[in-house]
Tab-separated table of C-alpha atoms and ligand atoms in Angstrom:
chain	number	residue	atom	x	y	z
D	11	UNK	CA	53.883	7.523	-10.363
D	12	UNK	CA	56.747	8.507	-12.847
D	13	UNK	CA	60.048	7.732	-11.050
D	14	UNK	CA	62.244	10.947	-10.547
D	15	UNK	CA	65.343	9.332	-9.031
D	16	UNK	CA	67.496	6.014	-9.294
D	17	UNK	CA	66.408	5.009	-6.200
D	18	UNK	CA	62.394	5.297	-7.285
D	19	UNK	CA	63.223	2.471	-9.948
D	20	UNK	CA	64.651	0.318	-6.846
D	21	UNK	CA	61.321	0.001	-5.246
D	22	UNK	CA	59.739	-0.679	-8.949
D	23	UNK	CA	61.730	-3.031	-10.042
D	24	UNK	CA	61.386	-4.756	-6.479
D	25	UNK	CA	57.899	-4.464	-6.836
D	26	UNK	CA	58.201	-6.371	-10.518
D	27	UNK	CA	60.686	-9.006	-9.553
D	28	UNK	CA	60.206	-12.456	-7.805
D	29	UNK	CA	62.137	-12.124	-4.593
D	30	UNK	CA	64.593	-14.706	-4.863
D	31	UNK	CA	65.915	-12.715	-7.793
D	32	UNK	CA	65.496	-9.282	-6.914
D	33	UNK	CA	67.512	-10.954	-3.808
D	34	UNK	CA	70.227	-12.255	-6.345
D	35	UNK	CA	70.680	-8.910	-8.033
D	36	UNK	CA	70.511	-6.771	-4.090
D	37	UNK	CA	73.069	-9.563	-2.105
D	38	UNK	CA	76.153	-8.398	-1.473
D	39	UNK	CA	78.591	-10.585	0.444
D	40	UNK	CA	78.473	-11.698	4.347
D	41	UNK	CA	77.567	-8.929	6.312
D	42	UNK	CA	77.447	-6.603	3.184
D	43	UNK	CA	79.261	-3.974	4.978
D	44	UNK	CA	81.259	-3.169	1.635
D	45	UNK	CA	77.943	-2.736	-0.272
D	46	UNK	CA	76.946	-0.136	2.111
D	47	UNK	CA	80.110	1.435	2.122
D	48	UNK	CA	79.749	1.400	-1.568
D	49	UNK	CA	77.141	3.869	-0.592
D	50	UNK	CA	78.073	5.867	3.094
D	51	UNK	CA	81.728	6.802	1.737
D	52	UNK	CA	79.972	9.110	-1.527
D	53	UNK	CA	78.280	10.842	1.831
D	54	UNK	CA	81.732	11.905	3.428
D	55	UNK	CA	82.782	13.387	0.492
D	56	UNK	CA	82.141	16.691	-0.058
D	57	UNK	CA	81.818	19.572	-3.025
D	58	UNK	CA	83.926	22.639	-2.783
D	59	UNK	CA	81.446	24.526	-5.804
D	60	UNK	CA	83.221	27.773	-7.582
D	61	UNK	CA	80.394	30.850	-8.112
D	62	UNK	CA	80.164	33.279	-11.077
D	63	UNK	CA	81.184	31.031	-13.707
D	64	UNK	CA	79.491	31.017	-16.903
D	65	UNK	CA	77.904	27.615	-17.148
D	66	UNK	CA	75.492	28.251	-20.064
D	67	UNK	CA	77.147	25.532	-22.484
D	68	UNK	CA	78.172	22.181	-20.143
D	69	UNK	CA	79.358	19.218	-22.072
D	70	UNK	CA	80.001	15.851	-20.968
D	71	UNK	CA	81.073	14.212	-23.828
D	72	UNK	CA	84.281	12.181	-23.626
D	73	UNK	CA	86.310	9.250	-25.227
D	74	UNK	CA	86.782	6.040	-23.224
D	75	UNK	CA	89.967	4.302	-24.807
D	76	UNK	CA	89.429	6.493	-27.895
D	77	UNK	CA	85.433	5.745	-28.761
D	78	UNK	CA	83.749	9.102	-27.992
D	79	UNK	CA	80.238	8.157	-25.610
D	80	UNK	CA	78.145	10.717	-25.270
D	81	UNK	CA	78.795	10.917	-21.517
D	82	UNK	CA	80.644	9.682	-19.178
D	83	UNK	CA	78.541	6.813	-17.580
D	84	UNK	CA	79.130	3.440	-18.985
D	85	UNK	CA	76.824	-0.178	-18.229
D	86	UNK	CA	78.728	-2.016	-16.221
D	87	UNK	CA	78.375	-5.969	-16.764
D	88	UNK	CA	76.057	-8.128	-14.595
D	89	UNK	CA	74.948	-11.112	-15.037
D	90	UNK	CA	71.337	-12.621	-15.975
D	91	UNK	CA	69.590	-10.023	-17.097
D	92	UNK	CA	66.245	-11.982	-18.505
D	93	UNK	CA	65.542	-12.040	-14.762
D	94	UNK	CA	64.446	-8.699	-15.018
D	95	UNK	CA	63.248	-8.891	-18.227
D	96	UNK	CA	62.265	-11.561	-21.393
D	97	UNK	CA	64.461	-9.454	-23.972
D	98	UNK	CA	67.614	-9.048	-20.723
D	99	UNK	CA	70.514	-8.111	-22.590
D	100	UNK	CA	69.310	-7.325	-25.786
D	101	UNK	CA	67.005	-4.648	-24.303
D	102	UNK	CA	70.345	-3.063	-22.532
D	103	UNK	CA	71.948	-3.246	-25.497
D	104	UNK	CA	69.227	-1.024	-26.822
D	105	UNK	CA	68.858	1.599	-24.483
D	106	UNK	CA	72.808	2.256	-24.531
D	107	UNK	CA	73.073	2.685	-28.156
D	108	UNK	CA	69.999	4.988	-27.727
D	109	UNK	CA	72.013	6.743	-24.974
D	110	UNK	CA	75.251	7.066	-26.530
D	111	UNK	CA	77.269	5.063	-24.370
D	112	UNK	CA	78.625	1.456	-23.898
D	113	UNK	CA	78.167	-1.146	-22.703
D	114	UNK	CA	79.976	-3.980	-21.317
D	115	UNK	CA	78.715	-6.988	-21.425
D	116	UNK	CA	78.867	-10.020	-19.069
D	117	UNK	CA	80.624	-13.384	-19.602
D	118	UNK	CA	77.140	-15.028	-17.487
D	119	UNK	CA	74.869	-13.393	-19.834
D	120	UNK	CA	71.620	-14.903	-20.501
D	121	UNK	CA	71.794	-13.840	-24.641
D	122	UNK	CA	74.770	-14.545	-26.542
D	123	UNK	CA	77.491	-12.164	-27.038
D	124	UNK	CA	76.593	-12.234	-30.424
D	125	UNK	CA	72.819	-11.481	-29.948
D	126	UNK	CA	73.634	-8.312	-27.478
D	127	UNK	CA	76.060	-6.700	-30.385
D	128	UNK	CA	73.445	-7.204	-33.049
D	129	UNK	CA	70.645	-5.989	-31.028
D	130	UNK	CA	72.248	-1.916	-29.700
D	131	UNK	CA	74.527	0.384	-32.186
D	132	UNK	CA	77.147	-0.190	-29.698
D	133	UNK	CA	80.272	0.548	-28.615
D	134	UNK	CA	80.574	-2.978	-27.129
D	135	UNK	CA	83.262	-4.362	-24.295
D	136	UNK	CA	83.262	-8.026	-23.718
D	137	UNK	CA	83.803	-9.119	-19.611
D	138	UNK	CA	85.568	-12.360	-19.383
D	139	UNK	CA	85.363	-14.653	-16.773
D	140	UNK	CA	88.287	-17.416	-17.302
D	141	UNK	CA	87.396	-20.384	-17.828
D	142	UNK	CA	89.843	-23.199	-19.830
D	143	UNK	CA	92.084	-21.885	-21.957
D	144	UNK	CA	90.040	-23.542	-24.942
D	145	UNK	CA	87.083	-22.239	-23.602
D	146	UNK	CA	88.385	-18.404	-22.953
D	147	UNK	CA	89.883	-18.632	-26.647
D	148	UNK	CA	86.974	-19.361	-28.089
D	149	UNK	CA	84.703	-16.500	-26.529
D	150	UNK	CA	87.511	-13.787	-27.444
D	151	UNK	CA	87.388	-15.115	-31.072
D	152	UNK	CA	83.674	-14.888	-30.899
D	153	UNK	CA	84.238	-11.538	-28.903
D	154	UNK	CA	86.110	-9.746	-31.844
D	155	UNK	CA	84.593	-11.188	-34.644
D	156	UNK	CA	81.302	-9.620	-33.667
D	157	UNK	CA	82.955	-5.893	-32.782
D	158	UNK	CA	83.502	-5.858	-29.317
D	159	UNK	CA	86.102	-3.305	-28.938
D	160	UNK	CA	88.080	-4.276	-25.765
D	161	UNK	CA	87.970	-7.304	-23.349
D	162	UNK	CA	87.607	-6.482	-19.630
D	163	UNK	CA	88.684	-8.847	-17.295
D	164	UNK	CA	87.244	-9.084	-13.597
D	165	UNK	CA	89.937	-10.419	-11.769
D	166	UNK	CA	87.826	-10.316	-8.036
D	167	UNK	CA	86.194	-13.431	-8.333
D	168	UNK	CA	88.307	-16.739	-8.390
D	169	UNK	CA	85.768	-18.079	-6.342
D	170	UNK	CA	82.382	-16.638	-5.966
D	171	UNK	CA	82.173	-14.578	-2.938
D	172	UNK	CA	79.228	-15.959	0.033
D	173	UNK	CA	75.561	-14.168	-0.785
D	174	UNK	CA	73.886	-14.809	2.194
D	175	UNK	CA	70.685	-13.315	1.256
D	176	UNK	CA	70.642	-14.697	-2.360
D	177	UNK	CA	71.202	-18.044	-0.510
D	178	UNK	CA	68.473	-17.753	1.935
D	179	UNK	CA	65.999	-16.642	-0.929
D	180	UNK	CA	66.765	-20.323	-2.574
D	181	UNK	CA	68.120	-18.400	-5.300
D	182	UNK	CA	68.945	-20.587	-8.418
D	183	UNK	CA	68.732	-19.413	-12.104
D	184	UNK	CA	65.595	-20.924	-12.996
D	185	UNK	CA	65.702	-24.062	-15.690
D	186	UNK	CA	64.401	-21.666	-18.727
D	187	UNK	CA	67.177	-19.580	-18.779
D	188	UNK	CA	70.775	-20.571	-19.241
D	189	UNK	CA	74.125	-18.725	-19.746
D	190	UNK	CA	73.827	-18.038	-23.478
D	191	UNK	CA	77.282	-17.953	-24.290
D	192	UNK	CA	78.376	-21.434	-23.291
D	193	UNK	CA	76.871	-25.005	-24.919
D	194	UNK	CA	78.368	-26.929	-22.004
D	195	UNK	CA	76.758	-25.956	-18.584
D	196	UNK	CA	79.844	-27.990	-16.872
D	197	UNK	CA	82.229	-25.025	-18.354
D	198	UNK	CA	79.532	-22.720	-17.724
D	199	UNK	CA	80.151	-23.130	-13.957
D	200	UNK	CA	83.914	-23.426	-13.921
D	201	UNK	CA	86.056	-20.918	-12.140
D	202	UNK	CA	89.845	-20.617	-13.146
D	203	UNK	CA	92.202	-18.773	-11.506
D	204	UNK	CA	93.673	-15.904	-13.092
D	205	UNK	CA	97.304	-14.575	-12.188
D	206	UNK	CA	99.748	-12.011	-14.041
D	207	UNK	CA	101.134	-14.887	-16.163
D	208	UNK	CA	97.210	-15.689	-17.487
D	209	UNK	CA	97.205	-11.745	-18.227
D	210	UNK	CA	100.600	-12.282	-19.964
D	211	UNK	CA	99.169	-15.345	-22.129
D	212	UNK	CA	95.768	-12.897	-22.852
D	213	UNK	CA	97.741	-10.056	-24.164
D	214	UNK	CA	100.152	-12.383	-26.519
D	215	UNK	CA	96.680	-13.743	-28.010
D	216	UNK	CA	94.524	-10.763	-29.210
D	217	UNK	CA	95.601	-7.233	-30.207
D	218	UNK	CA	92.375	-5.649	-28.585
D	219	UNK	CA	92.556	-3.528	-25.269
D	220	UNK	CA	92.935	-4.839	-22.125
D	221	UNK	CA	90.801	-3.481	-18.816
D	222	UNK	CA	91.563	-5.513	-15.435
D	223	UNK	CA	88.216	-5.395	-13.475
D	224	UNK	CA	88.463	-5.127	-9.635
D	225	UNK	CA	92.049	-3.127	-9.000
D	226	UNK	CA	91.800	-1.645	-5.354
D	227	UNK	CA	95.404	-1.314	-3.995
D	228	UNK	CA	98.418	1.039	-5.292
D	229	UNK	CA	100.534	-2.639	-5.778
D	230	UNK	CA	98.011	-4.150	-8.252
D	231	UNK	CA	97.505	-0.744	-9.991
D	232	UNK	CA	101.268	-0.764	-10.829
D	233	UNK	CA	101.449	-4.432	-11.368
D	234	UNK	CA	98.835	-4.011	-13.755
D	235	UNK	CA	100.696	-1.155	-15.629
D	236	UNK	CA	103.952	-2.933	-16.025
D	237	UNK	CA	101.992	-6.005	-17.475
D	238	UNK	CA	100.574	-3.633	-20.522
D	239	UNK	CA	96.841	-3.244	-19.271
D	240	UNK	CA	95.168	-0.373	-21.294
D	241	UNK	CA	92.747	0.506	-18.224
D	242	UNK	CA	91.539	-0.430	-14.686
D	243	UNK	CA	88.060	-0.027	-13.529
D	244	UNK	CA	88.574	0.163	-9.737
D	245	UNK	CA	85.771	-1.926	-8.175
D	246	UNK	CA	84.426	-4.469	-5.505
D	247	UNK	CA	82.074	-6.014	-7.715
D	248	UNK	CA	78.929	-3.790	-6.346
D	249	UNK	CA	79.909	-5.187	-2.727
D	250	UNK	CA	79.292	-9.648	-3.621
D	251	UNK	CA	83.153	-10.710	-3.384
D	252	UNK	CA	85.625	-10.010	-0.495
D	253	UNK	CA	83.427	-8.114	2.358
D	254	UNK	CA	85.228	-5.531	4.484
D	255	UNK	CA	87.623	-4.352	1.648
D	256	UNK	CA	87.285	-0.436	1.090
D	257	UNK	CA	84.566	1.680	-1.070
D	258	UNK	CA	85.238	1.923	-4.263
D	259	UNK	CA	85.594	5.620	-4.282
D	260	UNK	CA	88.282	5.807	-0.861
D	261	UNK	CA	89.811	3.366	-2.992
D	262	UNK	CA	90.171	5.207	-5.786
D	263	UNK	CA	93.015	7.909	-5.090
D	264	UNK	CA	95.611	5.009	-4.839
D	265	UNK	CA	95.375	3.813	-7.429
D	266	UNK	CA	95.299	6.800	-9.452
D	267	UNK	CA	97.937	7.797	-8.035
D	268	UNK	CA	99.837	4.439	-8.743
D	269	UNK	CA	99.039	4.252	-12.208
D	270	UNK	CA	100.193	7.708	-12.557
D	271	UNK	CA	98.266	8.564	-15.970
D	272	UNK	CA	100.114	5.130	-17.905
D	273	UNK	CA	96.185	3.784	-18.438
D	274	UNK	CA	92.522	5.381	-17.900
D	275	UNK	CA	91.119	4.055	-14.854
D	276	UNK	CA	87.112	4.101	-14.235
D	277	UNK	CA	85.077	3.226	-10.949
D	278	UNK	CA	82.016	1.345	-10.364
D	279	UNK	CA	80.644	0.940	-7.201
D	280	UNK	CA	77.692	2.514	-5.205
D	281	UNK	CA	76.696	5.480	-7.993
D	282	UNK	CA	73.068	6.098	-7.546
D	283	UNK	CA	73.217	10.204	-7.977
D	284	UNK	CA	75.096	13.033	-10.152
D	285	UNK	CA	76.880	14.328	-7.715
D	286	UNK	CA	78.606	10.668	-7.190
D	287	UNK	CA	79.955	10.720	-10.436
D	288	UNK	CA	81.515	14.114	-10.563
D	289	UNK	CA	83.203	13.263	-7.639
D	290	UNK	CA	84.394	10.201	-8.910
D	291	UNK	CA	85.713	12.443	-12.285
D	292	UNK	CA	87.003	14.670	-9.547
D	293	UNK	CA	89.484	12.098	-7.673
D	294	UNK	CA	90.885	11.036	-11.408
D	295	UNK	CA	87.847	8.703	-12.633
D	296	UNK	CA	87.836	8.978	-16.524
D	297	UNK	CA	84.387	7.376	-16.372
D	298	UNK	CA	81.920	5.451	-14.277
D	299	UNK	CA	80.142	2.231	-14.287
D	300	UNK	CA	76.761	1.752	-13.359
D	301	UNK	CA	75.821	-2.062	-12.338
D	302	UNK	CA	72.378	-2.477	-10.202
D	303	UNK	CA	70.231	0.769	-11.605
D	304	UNK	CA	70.292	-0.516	-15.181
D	305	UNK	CA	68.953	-3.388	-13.615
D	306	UNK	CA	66.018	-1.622	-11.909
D	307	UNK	CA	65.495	0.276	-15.019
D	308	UNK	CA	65.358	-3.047	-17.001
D	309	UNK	CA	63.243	-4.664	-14.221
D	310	UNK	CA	60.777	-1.385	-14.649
D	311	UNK	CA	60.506	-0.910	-18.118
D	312	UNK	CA	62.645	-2.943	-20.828
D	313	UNK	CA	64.804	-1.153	-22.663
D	314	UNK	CA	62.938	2.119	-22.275
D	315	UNK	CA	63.644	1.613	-18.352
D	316	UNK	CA	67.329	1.430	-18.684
D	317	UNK	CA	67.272	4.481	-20.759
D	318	UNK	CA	65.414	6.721	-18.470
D	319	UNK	CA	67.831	5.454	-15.602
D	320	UNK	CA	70.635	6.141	-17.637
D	321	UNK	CA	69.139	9.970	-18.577
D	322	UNK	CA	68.532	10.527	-15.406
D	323	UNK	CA	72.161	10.173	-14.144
D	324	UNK	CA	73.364	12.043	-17.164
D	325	UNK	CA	70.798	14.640	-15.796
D	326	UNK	CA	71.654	14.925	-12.525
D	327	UNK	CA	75.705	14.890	-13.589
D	328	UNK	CA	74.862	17.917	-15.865
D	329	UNK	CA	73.046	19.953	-13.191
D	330	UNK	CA	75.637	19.134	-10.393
D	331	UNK	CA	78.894	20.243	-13.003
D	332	UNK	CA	76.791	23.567	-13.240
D	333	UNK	CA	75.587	24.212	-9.828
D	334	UNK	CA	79.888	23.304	-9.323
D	335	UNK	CA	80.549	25.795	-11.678
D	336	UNK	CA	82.633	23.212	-13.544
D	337	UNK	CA	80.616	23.338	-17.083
D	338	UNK	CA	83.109	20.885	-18.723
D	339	UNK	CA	84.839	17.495	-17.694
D	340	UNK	CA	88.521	18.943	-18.488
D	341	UNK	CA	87.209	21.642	-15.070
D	342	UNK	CA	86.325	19.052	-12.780
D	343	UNK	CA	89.376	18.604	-10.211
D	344	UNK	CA	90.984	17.037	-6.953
D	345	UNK	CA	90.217	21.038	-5.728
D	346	UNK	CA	86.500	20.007	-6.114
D	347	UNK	CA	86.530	17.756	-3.373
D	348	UNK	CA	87.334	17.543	0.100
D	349	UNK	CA	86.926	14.753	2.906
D	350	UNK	CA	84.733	15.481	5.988
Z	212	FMN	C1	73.402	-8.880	-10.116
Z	212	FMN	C2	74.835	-8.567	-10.402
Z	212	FMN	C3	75.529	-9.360	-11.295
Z	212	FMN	C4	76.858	-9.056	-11.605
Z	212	FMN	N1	77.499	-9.818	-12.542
Z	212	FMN	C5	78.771	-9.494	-12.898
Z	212	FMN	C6	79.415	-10.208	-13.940
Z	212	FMN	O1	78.854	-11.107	-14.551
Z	212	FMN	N2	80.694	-9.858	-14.230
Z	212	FMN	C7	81.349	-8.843	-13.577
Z	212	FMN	O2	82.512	-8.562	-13.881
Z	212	FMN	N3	80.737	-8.139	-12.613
Z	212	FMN	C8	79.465	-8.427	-12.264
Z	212	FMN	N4	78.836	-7.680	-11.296
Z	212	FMN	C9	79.515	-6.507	-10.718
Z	212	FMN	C10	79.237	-5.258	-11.546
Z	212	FMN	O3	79.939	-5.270	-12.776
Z	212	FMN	C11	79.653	-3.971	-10.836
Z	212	FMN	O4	80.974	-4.107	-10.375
Z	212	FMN	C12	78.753	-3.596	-9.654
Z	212	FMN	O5	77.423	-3.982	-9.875
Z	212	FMN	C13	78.818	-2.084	-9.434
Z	212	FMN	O6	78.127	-1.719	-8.307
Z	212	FMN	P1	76.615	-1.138	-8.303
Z	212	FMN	O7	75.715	-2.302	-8.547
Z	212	FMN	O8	76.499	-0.567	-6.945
Z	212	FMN	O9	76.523	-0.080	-9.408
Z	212	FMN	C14	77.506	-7.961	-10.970
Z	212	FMN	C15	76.789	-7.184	-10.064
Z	212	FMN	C16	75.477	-7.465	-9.780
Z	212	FMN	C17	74.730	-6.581	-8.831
């Protein structure tokens, strides 16, 4: 059966997975009531659609810190992705440059950062996890030498939030596969915590842009705008770190409000559909991220998978802006949507 939706290439990729790492990729934290939020809150949000407007010609191209992408839906980074698939990032890598959008790619990647650029026709952004200053050096040299065009940095995890069900699977990478961009497993492992004066020491070392990963309050947003950041992608990291904070999308209005227009901001978080993403655009998203479906698509059907998942959302999007009579991204806006 050809899959028609995101959520068909959920059951696939279940269906092509071994269960303790389809569980890995599902968990979210604890009780997992922010991974379902991720999900409910897109449901209370409603469309306020204008009629009679000539929607013949819809575009969706758009620039995300000055690269144009084709749309906007961008790969968000995950981790591990030979667990879905023997060519894992490299095949992701693919289908975005077929696609015509980025991708960012993870710090726990199971190909090198090197490997991933060479294999798609990019644009690339580089996720880093902070390790030792050494270490973190060393992978933004490797980072920018290679192309990567900004470094995003997740700043929800200084410890790893509690997966129950990836736990109770006996989830463990298994010994063949290894985080590719680290010769030392013992660094590999290490979590360091980042604060405003690590941001400070990032920003004095490398001239690329800066995008703080996992924003959700007003304070942070404006924190992170007075330290220089070039863009926030608001975000509970798909639901696996602090349980019970908000949606990403009823989170999403502070901070673009906080930040006022001083960087882009972006959401991940929960977008399985078209109509998620244009009302993310519509509450002041510049783009979205899209974290587990790429991983269903790779799961499915390599790189071909991820590109199918990724035209389908670009699909859906187009349809919705039409049916919303809002043909172009500069039309979608707050009047779009309204809370139920
Ligand atoms: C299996 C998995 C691995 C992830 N690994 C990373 C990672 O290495 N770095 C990171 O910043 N975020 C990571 N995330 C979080 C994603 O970047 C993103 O925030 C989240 O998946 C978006 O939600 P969605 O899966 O509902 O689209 C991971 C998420 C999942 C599901």
């Amino acid at each position: 059966m050809e899959p028609v939706n995101v959520f068909d290439y959920e059951s696939l990729a279940q269906a092509h997975m071994e269960p303790a790492a389809w569980h890995y990729y599902a968990s979210g934290s604890d009780d997992e009531v922010t991974l379902h939020a991720n999900r409910t809150a897109f449901e209370r949000i409603r469309l306020r659609p204008r009629m009679l407007v000539d929607v013949g010609n819809c575009d969706m191209r758009t620039t995300i810190l000055g690269t144009p992408v084709s749309m906007p839906i961008l790969i968000a980074p995950t981790a591990f992705h030979c667990l879905a698939h023997v060519e894992g990032e490299c095949a992701t890598a693919q289908a975005a440059g077929r696609s015509g959008t980025l991708m960012v790619a993870s710090t726990s990647s199971n190909r090198s950062l090197e490997d991933i650029a060479r294999a798609g026709s990019g644009p690339f952004w580089f996720q880093l996890y902070i390790h030792d200053r050494k270490t973190s050096l060393e992978l933004i040299q490797r980072a920018t030498l290679v192309g990567y065009r900004a470094l995003v940095i997740t700043v929800d995890s200084p410890h790893w939030g509690h997966k129950e069900r990836a736990i109770r699977s006996g989830f463990s990478l298994p010994p063949y596969l290894s985080k590719a961009n680290f010769q030392d497993e013992d660094i590999a492992k290490e979590n360091v915590f980042v604060t405003w004066e690590t941001l400070d020491w990032l920003r004095s070392l490398t001239s690329l842009p800066i995008i703080l990963k996992g924003i959700l309050t007003a304070e942070d947003a404006a924190l992170a705008v007075k330290h220089g950041v070039n863009g926030i992608i608001v975000s509970n990291h798909g639901g696996r770190q602090l349980d019970s904070v908000s949606a990403s999308i009823e989170a999403l209005p502070e901070v673009v409000e906080a930040v006022d227009g001083c960087c882009e901001v972006y959401l991940d978080g929960g977008i399985r559909r078209g109509t998620d993403i244009l009302k993310a655009l519509a509450m002041g998203a510049q783009a979205v991220l899209v974290g587990r479906p790429v991983l269903w698509g790779l799961a499915t059907n390599g790189a071909e998978g991820v590109r199918h998942v990724l035209e389908i959302l670009r699909t859906e999007l187009e349809l919705a802006m039409k049916l919303a009579g809002r043909p172009t991204l500069a039309s979608i806006d707050r009047s779009l949507v309204k809370m139920i």
